[in-house]
PDB file of C-alpha atoms in Angstrom:
ATOM      1  CA  LEU A   1     -42.168 -39.576 -66.336  1.00 69.00           C
ATOM      2  CA  TRP A   2     -45.563 -41.437 -67.201  1.00 65.00           C
ATOM      3  CA  MET A   3     -47.092 -43.306 -64.660  1.00 68.00           C
ATOM      4  CA  GLU A   4     -47.999 -46.001 -67.263  1.00 70.00           C
ATOM      5  CA  HIS A   5     -44.969 -47.728 -69.381  1.00 73.00           C
ATOM      6  CA  ALA A   6     -44.488 -50.787 -71.146  1.00 74.00           C
ATOM      7  CA  LEU A   7     -41.486 -51.737 -68.889  1.00 75.00           C
ATOM      8  CA  PHE A   8     -43.569 -51.285 -65.819  1.00 75.00           C
ATOM      9  CA  ASP A   9     -46.569 -53.336 -67.472  1.00 73.00           C
ATOM     10  CA  GLN A  10     -44.387 -56.131 -68.275  1.00 75.00           C
ATOM     11  CA  SER A  11     -42.760 -56.390 -64.868  1.00 80.00           C
ATOM     12  CA  GLY A  12     -46.259 -56.227 -63.048  1.00 76.00           C
ATOM     13  CA  ARG A  13     -45.217 -52.977 -61.199  1.00 78.00           C
ATOM     14  CA  ARG A  14     -46.672 -49.535 -61.332  1.00 79.00           C
ATOM     15  CA  LEU A  15     -44.560 -46.326 -61.081  1.00 83.00           C
ATOM     16  CA  THR A  16     -45.174 -45.008 -57.983  1.00 84.00           C
ATOM     17  CA  ASN A  17     -44.502 -41.617 -56.651  1.00 88.00           C
ATOM     18  CA  ASP A  18     -41.764 -42.936 -54.485  1.00 90.00           C
ATOM     19  CA  VAL A  19     -40.101 -45.130 -57.069  1.00 87.00           C
ATOM     20  CA  ALA A  20     -40.392 -41.806 -59.563  1.00 88.00           C
ATOM     21  CA  GLU A  21     -38.779 -39.588 -56.874  1.00 92.00           C
ATOM     22  CA  LYS A  22     -36.109 -41.923 -56.238  1.00 92.00           C
ATOM     23  CA  LEU A  23     -35.471 -42.005 -59.784  1.00 90.00           C
ATOM     24  CA  LEU A  24     -35.371 -38.496 -60.351  1.00 91.00           C
ATOM     25  CA  LYS A  25     -33.089 -37.694 -57.498  1.00 93.00           C
ATOM     26  CA  ASP A  26     -30.595 -40.726 -57.518  1.00 94.00           C
ATOM     27  CA  GLY A  27     -30.986 -42.097 -61.222  1.00 92.00           C
ATOM     28  CA  GLY A  28     -32.076 -45.701 -60.050  1.00 92.00           C
ATOM     29  CA  ASP A  29     -34.107 -47.597 -57.794  1.00 91.00           C
ATOM     30  CA  SER A  30     -34.113 -51.381 -56.570  1.00 89.00           C
ATOM     31  CA  LEU A  31     -37.504 -53.169 -57.265  1.00 87.00           C
ATOM     32  CA  LYS A  32     -38.149 -56.511 -55.592  1.00 87.00           C
ATOM     33  CA  GLY A  33     -40.953 -58.952 -56.312  1.00 85.00           C
ATOM     34  CA  CYS A  34     -41.394 -58.198 -60.141  1.00 86.00           C
ATOM     35  CA  ARG A  35     -43.248 -60.794 -61.541  1.00 85.00           C
ATOM     36  CA  SER A  36     -42.497 -61.865 -65.446  1.00 84.00           C
ATOM     37  CA  ARG A  37     -45.850 -61.858 -67.483  1.00 81.00           C
ATOM     38  CA  LYS A  38     -44.601 -64.699 -69.949  1.00 84.00           C
ATOM     39  CA  THR A  39     -43.118 -67.256 -67.287  1.00 87.00           C
ATOM     40  CA  GLY A  40     -45.057 -65.760 -63.784  1.00 86.00           C
ATOM     41  CA  LYS A  41     -41.647 -66.204 -62.422  1.00 89.00           C
ATOM     42  CA  SER A  42     -40.619 -63.514 -59.618  1.00 89.00           C
ATOM     43  CA  TYR A  43     -37.576 -61.673 -59.718  1.00 88.00           C
ATOM     44  CA  ASP A  44     -35.599 -58.625 -58.299  1.00 90.00           C
ATOM     45  CA  ALA A  45     -34.052 -55.770 -60.502  1.00 89.00           C
ATOM     46  CA  GLU A  46     -32.392 -52.396 -60.418  1.00 92.00           C
ATOM     47  CA  LEU A  47     -34.143 -49.906 -62.507  1.00 90.00           C
ATOM     48  CA  LEU A  48     -32.166 -47.229 -63.943  1.00 93.00           C
ATOM     49  CA  LEU A  49     -33.166 -43.926 -65.646  1.00 92.00           C
ATOM     50  CA  SER A  50     -31.215 -41.643 -68.484  1.00 92.00           C
ATOM     51  CA  CYS A  51     -32.345 -39.113 -70.905  1.00 89.00           C
ATOM     52  CA  GLY A  52     -32.411 -40.049 -74.518  1.00 87.00           C
ATOM     53  CA  ALA A  53     -31.019 -37.543 -77.101  1.00 91.00           C
ATOM     54  CA  ASP A  54     -34.395 -36.418 -77.833  1.00 93.00           C
ATOM     55  CA  GLY A  55     -35.253 -35.393 -74.100  1.00 88.00           C
ATOM     56  CA  ARG A  56     -37.333 -38.560 -73.522  1.00 87.00           C
ATOM     57  CA  ALA A  57     -36.874 -40.769 -70.213  1.00 86.00           C
ATOM     58  CA  LYS A  58     -35.189 -44.059 -71.173  1.00 89.00           C
ATOM     59  CA  PHE A  59     -35.657 -47.023 -68.664  1.00 87.00           C
ATOM     60  CA  ARG A  60     -33.222 -49.754 -68.113  1.00 89.00           C
ATOM     61  CA  MET A  61     -33.001 -52.785 -65.967  1.00 88.00           C
ATOM     62  CA  GLU A  62     -30.205 -54.501 -64.474  1.00 91.00           C
ATOM     63  CA  PHE A  63     -30.461 -57.854 -62.764  1.00 88.00           C
ATOM     64  CA  PRO A  64     -28.563 -59.021 -60.013  1.00 80.00           C
ATOM     65  CA  LYS A  65     -25.722 -61.957 -60.564  1.00 77.00           C
ATOM     66  CA  LYS A  66     -26.825 -65.083 -58.808  1.00 64.00           C
TER      67      LYS A  66
END
């Protein structure tokens, strides 16, 4: 996993060692306090990791229903 990724840039977060470990172990992690670069609003999301057919890491965010 690369420490820099567009998904993290867009959410104002960094891929820390703790988050990377949780993604590799459990396939996902909760991210609290992400911030939209476009609107500046704060949000929470579930970050999920999967492996593409080419072997590359694929990230997906799911948002809690309100």
